[in-house]
Coordinates of C-alpha atoms in Angstrom, one line a residue:
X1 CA 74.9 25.3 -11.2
X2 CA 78.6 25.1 -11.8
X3 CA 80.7 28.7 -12.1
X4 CA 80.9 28.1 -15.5
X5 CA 77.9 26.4 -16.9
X6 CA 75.0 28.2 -18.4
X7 CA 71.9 28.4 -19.3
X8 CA 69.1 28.2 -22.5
X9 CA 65.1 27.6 -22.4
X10 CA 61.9 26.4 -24.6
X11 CA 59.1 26.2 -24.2
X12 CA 56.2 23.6 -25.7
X13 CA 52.4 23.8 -25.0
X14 CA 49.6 21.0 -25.5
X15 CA 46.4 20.9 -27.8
X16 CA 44.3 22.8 -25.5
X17 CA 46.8 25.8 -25.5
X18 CA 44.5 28.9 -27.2
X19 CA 47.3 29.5 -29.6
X20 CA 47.4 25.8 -30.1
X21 CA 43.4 25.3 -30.7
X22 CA 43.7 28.2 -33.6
X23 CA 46.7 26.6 -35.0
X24 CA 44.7 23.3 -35.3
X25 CA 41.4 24.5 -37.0
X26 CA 43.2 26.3 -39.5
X27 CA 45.2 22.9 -40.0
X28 CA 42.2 20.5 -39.9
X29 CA 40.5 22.9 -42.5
X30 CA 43.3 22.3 -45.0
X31 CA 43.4 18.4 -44.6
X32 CA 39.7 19.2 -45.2
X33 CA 40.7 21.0 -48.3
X34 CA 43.2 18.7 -49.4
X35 CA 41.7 15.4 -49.2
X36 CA 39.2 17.0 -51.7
X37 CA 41.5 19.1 -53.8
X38 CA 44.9 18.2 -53.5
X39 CA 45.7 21.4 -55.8
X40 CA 43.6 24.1 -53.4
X41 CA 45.1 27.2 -52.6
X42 CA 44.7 27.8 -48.6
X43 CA 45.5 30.5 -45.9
X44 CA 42.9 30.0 -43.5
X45 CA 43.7 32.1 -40.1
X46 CA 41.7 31.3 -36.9
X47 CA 40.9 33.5 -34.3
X48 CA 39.5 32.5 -30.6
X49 CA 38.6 35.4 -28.3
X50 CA 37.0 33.6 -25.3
X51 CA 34.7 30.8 -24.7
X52 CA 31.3 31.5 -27.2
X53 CA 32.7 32.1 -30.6
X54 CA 35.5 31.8 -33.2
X55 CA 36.0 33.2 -36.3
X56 CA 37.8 31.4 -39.3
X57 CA 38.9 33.8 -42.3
X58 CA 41.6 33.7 -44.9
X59 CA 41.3 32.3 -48.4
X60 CA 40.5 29.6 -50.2
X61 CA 40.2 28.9 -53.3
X62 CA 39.1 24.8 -54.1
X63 CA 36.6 22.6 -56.2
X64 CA 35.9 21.3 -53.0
X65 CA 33.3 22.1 -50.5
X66 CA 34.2 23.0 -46.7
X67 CA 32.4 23.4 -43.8
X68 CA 33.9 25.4 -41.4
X69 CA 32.1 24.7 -38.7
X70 CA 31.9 21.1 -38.5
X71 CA 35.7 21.4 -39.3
X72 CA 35.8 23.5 -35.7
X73 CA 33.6 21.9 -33.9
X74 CA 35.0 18.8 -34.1
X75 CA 38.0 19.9 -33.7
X76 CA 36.8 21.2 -30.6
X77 CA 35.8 18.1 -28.8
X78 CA 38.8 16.3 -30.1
X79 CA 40.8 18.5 -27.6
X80 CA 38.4 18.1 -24.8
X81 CA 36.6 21.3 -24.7
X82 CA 33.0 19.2 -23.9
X83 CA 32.2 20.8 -20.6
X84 CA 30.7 24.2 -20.4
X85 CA 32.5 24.7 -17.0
X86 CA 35.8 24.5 -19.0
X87 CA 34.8 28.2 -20.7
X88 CA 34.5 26.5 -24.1
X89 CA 32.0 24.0 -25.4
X90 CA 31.7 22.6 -29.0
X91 CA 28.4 22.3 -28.5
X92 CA 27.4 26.2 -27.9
X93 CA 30.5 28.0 -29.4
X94 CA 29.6 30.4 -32.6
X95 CA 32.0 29.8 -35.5
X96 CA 31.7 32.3 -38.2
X97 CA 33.1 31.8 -41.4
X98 CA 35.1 34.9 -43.1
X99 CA 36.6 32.8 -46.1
X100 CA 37.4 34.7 -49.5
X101 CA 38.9 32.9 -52.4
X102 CA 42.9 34.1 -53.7
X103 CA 43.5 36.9 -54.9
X104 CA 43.9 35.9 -58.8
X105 CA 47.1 38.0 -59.2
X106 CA 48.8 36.1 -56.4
X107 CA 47.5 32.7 -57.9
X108 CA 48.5 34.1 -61.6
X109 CA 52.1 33.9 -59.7
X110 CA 51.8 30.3 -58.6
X111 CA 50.0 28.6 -60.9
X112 CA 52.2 27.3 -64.0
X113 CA 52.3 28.3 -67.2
X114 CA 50.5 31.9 -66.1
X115 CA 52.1 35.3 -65.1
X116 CA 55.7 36.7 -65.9
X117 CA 57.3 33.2 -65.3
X118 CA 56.2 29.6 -66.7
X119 CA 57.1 27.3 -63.6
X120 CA 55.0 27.3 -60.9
X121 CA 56.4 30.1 -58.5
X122 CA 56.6 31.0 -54.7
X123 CA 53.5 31.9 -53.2
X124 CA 55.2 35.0 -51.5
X125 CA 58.4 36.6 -50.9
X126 CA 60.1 35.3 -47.7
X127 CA 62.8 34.1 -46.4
X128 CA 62.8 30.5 -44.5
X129 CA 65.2 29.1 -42.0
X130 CA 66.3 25.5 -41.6
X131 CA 68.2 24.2 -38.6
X132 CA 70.2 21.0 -37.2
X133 CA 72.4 20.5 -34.3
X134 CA 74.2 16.7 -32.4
X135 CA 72.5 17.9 -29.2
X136 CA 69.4 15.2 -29.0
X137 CA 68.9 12.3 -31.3
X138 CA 66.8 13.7 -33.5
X139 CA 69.3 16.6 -34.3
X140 CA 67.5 18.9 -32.6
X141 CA 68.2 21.4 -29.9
X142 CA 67.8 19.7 -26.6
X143 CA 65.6 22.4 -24.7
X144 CA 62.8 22.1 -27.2
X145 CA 62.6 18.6 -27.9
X146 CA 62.4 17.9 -24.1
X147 CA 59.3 20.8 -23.5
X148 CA 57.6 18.7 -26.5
X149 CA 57.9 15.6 -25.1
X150 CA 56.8 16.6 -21.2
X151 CA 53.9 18.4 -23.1
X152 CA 52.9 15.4 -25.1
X153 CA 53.3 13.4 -22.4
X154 CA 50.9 15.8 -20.2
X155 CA 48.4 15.2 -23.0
X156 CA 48.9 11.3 -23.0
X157 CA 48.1 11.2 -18.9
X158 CA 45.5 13.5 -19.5
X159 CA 43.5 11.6 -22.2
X160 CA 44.4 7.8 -20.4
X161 CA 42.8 9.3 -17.1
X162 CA 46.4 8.2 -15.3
X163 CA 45.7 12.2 -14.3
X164 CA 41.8 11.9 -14.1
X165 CA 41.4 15.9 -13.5
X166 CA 43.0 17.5 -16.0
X167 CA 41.6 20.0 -18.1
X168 CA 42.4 20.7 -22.1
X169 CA 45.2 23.8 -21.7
X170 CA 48.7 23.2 -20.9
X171 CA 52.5 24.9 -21.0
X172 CA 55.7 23.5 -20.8
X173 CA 59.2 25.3 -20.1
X174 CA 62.4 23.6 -20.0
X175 CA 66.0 24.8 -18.9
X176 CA 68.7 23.3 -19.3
X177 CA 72.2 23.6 -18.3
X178 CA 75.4 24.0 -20.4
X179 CA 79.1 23.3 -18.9
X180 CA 81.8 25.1 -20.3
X181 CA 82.5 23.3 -23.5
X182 CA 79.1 24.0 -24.6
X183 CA 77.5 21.0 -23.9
X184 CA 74.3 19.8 -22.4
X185 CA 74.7 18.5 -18.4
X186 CA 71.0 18.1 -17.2
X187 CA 67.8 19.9 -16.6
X188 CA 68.2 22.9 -14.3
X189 CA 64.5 24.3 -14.2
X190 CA 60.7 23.0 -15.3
X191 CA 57.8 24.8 -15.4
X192 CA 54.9 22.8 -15.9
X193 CA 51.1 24.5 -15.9
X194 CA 48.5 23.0 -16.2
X195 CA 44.5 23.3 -16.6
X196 CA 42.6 21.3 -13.9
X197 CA 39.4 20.8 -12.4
X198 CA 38.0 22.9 -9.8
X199 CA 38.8 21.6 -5.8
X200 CA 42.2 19.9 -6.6
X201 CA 44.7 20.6 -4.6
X202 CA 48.2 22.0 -5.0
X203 CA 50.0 19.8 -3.5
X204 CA 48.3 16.8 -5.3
X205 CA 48.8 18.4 -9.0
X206 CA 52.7 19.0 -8.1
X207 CA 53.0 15.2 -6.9
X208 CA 51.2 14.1 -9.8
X209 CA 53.1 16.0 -12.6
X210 CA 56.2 14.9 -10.9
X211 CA 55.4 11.3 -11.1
X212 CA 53.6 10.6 -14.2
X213 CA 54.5 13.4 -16.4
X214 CA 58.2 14.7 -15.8
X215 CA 59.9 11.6 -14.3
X216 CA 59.0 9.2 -16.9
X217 CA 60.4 11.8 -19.8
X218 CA 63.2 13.5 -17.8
X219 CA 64.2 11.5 -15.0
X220 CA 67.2 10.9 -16.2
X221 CA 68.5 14.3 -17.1
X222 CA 67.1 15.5 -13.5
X223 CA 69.0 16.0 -10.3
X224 CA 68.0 16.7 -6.2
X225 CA 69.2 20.5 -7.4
X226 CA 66.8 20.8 -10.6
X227 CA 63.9 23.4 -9.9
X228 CA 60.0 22.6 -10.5
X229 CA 57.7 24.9 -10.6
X230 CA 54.3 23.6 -11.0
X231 CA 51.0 25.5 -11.3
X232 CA 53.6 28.3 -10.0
X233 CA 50.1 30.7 -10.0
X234 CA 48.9 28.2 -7.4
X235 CA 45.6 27.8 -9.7
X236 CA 44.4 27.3 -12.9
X237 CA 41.2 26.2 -13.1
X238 CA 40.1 28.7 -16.6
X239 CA 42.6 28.4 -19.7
X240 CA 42.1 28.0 -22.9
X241 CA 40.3 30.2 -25.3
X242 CA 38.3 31.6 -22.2
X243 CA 41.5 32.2 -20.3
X244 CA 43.2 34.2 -23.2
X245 CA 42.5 34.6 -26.3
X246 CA 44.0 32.4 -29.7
X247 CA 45.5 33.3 -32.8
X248 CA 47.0 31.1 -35.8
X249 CA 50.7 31.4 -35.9
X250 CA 51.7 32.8 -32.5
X251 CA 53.8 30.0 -31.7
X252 CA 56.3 29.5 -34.4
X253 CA 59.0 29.2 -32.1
X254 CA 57.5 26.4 -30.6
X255 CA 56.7 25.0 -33.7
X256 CA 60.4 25.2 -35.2
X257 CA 63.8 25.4 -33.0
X258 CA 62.0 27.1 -29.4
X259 CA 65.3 29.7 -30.3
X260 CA 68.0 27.3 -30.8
X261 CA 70.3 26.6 -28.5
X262 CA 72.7 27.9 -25.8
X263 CA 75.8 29.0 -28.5
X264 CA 73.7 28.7 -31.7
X265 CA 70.8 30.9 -32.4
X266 CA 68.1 29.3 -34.8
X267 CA 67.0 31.7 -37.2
X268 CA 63.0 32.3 -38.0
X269 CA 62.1 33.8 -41.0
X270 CA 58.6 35.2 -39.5
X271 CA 56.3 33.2 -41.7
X272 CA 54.1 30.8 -39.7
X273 CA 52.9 27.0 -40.8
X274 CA 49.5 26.3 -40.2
X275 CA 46.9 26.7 -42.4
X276 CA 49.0 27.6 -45.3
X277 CA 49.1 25.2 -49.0
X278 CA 52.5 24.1 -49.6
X279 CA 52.6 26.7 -52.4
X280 CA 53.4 28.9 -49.3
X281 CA 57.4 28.8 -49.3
X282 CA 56.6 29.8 -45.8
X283 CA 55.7 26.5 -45.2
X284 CA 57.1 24.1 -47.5
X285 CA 60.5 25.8 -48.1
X286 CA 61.1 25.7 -44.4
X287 CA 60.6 22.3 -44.5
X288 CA 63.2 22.1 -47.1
X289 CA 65.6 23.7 -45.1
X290 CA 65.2 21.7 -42.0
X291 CA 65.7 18.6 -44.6
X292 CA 69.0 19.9 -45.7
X293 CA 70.3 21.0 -42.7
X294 CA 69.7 17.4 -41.4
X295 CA 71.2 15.7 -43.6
X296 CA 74.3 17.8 -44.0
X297 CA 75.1 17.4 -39.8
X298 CA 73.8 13.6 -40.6
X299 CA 76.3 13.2 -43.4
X300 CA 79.0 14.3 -40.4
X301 CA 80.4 17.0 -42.5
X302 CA 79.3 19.6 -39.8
X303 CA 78.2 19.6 -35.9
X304 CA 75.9 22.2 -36.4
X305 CA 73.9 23.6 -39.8
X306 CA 71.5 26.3 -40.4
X307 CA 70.4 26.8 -43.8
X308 CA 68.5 29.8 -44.7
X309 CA 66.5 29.6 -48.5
X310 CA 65.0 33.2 -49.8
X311 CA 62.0 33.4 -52.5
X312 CA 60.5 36.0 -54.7
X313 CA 56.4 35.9 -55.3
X314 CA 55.9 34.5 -58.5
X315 CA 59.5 32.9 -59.3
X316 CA 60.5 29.2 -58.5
X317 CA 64.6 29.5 -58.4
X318 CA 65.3 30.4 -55.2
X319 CA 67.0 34.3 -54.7
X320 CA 69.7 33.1 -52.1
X321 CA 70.8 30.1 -50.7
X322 CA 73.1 29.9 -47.4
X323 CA 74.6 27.5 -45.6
X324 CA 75.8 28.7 -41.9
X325 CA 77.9 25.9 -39.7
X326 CA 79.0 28.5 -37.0
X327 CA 82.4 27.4 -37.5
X328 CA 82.2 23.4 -37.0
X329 CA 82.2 22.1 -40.5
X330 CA 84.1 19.7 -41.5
X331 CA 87.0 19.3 -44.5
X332 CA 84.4 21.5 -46.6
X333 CA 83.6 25.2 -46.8
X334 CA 80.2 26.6 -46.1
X335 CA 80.1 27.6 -50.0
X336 CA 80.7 24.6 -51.0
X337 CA 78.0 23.4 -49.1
X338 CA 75.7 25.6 -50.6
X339 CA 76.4 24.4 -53.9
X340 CA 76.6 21.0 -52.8
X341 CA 72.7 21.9 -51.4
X342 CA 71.5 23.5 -55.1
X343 CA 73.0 20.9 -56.9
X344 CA 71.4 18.1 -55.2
X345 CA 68.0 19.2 -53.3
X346 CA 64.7 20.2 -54.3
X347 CA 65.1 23.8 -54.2
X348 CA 61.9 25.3 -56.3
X349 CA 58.4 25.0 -54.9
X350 CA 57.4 22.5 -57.0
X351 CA 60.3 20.6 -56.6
X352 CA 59.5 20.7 -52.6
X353 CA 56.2 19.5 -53.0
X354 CA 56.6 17.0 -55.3
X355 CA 59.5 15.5 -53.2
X356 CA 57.7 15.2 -50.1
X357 CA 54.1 14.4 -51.6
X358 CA 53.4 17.4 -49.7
X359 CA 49.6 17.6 -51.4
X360 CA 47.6 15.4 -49.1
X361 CA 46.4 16.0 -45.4
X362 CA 49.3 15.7 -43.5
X363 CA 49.2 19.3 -41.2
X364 CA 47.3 18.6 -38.5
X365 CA 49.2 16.0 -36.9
X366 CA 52.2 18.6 -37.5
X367 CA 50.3 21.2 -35.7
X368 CA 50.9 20.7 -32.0
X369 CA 54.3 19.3 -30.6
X370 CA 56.4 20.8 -32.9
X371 CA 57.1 20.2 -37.1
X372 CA 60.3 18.9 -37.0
X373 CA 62.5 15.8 -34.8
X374 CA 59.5 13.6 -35.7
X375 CA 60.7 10.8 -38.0
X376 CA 57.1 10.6 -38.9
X377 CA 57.1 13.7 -41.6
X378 CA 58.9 13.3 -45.3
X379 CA 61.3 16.1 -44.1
X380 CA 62.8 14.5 -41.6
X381 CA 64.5 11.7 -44.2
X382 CA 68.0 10.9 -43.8
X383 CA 68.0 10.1 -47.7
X384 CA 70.5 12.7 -49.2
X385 CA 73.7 12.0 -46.6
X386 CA 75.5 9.7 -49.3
X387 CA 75.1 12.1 -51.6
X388 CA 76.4 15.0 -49.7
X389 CA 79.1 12.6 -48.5
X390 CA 80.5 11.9 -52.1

């Protein structure tokens, strides 16, 4: 490492990650919910204490019909937990189901036409953060979107048997080194672990990630001086929910900016995703601030753009909007971006979801690997940058 350079880390994890698993029923319960009642109200919370049960709870208010423990179950053995010797089986794990419906005087507050105020309001008070950076294609920090693709990537070699005996759980941590001007200059550390089956050894695991996982992703951002450390504990052979115990939105740093990036922070508001309606402003308003932060560093008239968007239960006009370009905007002040941003962006709740269709089963998929740099979600559109440009 070079006198002057420094350095920032993220970290990803894989769909056998405890965390992950919670994250993923509560998700897979509202694309349940969804494809039934696209207007249900949902915030279903997942807890995994070990290997034998689970407990789903929340509320849910819908005119459709949900079983939670299909929902679980198969969720389950989607992520590979079939094997009793893995410390969690679909076949023998309890799920209990703790469900309530809303409150009515938070729905009172949502729905339209009820309450103090006509339009459909937030679903809480909150404050969401939006962020966009020139660091990786996708205008995303680099550190984060390369611990999501090495994580995805240990999922791929796990599921196509390329790495025959890997187990469900996985973690990903990637540092990467800054030179002086700020900018990226390769990979200085990885930490890869990884769940495996019993009787493998070390050495074999290390070649193997090397090869088929870290290579293939990184190899070009690697040097002879980058650091691995691999299975560092020299074992794991128990992870998952029997390893350590999962909750629903413990990993919203993974799921937004992994922190940002070496000189720019990226703000989180504290609300997590999964699980939550779009009528959540946690949810759906961070999405529209990760929209609009796009498109302003997309529209070139900043190098970096974090926009932050603030809600009050039961009112749809948003209480604050900012704009933040740490200094690297371009011909235009950060006010005039923010007026630029109410004048031409969905802004209320409804607005949000009605932009992005955001009433139809969509979360699950968003769930593991990170909600935003994948083109495949309405709020990564490039669709406003002519508009912002004029």
């Amino acid at each position: 490492m070079g006198v002057e350079s420094r350095l920032f880390s993220s970290e990803s994890v894989t769909v056998g990650h405890p965390d992950k698993v919670a994250d993923r029923i509560s998700d897979a319960v509202l694309d349940d919910v969804l494809s039934q009642d696209p207007n249900s109200r949902v915030a279903c919370e997942t807890f995994c204490p070990g290997g034998s049960a689970i407990f789903v709870g929340g509320e849910i208010t819908t005119s459709g019909w949900v079983d939670i423990e299909r929902i679980a179950k198969d969720l389950i053995r989607e992520t590979g937990y079939t094997n009793p010797d893995y410390g969690l089986d679909y076949r023998t794990v309890t799920v209990s189901n703790l469900v309530k419906p809303q409150v009515p005087e938070i729905a009172q507050g949502v729905n339209e036409g009820e309450g103090l105020h006509k339009e459909q309001g937030a679903g809480d008070q909150g404050h969401m953060f939006g962020f966009a950076i020139k660091e990786a294609d996708e205008y995303m920090p680099l550190p984060i979107m390369l611990a999501h693709k090495l994580a995805h990537r240990l999922e791929t070699v796990r599921n196509d048997g390329t790495i025959s005996y890997l187990r469900p759980d996985g973690k990903i941590q990637v540092t990467v080194e800054y030179g002086a001007n700020g900018k990226p200059v390769g990979v200085h550390t990885i930490v890869v672990s990884t769940q495996h089956n019993k009787g493998v050894e070390h050495g074999q695991i290390v070649a193997d990630v090397k090869e088929h996982v870290i290579l293939p992703i990184a190899g070009n951002l690697v040097s002879d001086s980058t650091s691995y450390h691999i299975n560092p504990t020299g074992s794991f052979v128990i992870g998952g929910p029997a390893g350590d115990a999962g909750l629903t939105g413990r990993k919203i740093i993974v799921d937004t900016y992994g922190g940002g990036s070496l000189l720019y922070r990226a703000g989180h508001g504290g609300g997590a995703f999964s699980g939550k309606d779009p009528s959540k402003v946690d949810r759906s308003a961070a999405y529209a601030a990760r929209y609009i932060a796009k498109n302003i560093i997309a529209a070139d008239l900043a190098d970096v753009c974090e926009v932050q968007l603030a809600y009050a239960i039961g009112v749809a006009e948003p209480v604050s909007v900012m704009v933040n370009t740490f200094g690297t905007g371009k011909g235009i002040t950060e006010g005039q971006l923010a007026k630029k941003v109410r004048d031409n962006f969905p802004l209320k709740p409804a607005d949000i979801i009605s932009h992005f269709d955001l009433k139809r089963p969509i979360y699950l998929a968003a769930a593991v690997y990170g909600h935003f740099g994948r083109s495949e979600f309405p709020w990564e559109k490039l669709d406003k940058v002519d508009v912002l440009q004029k």
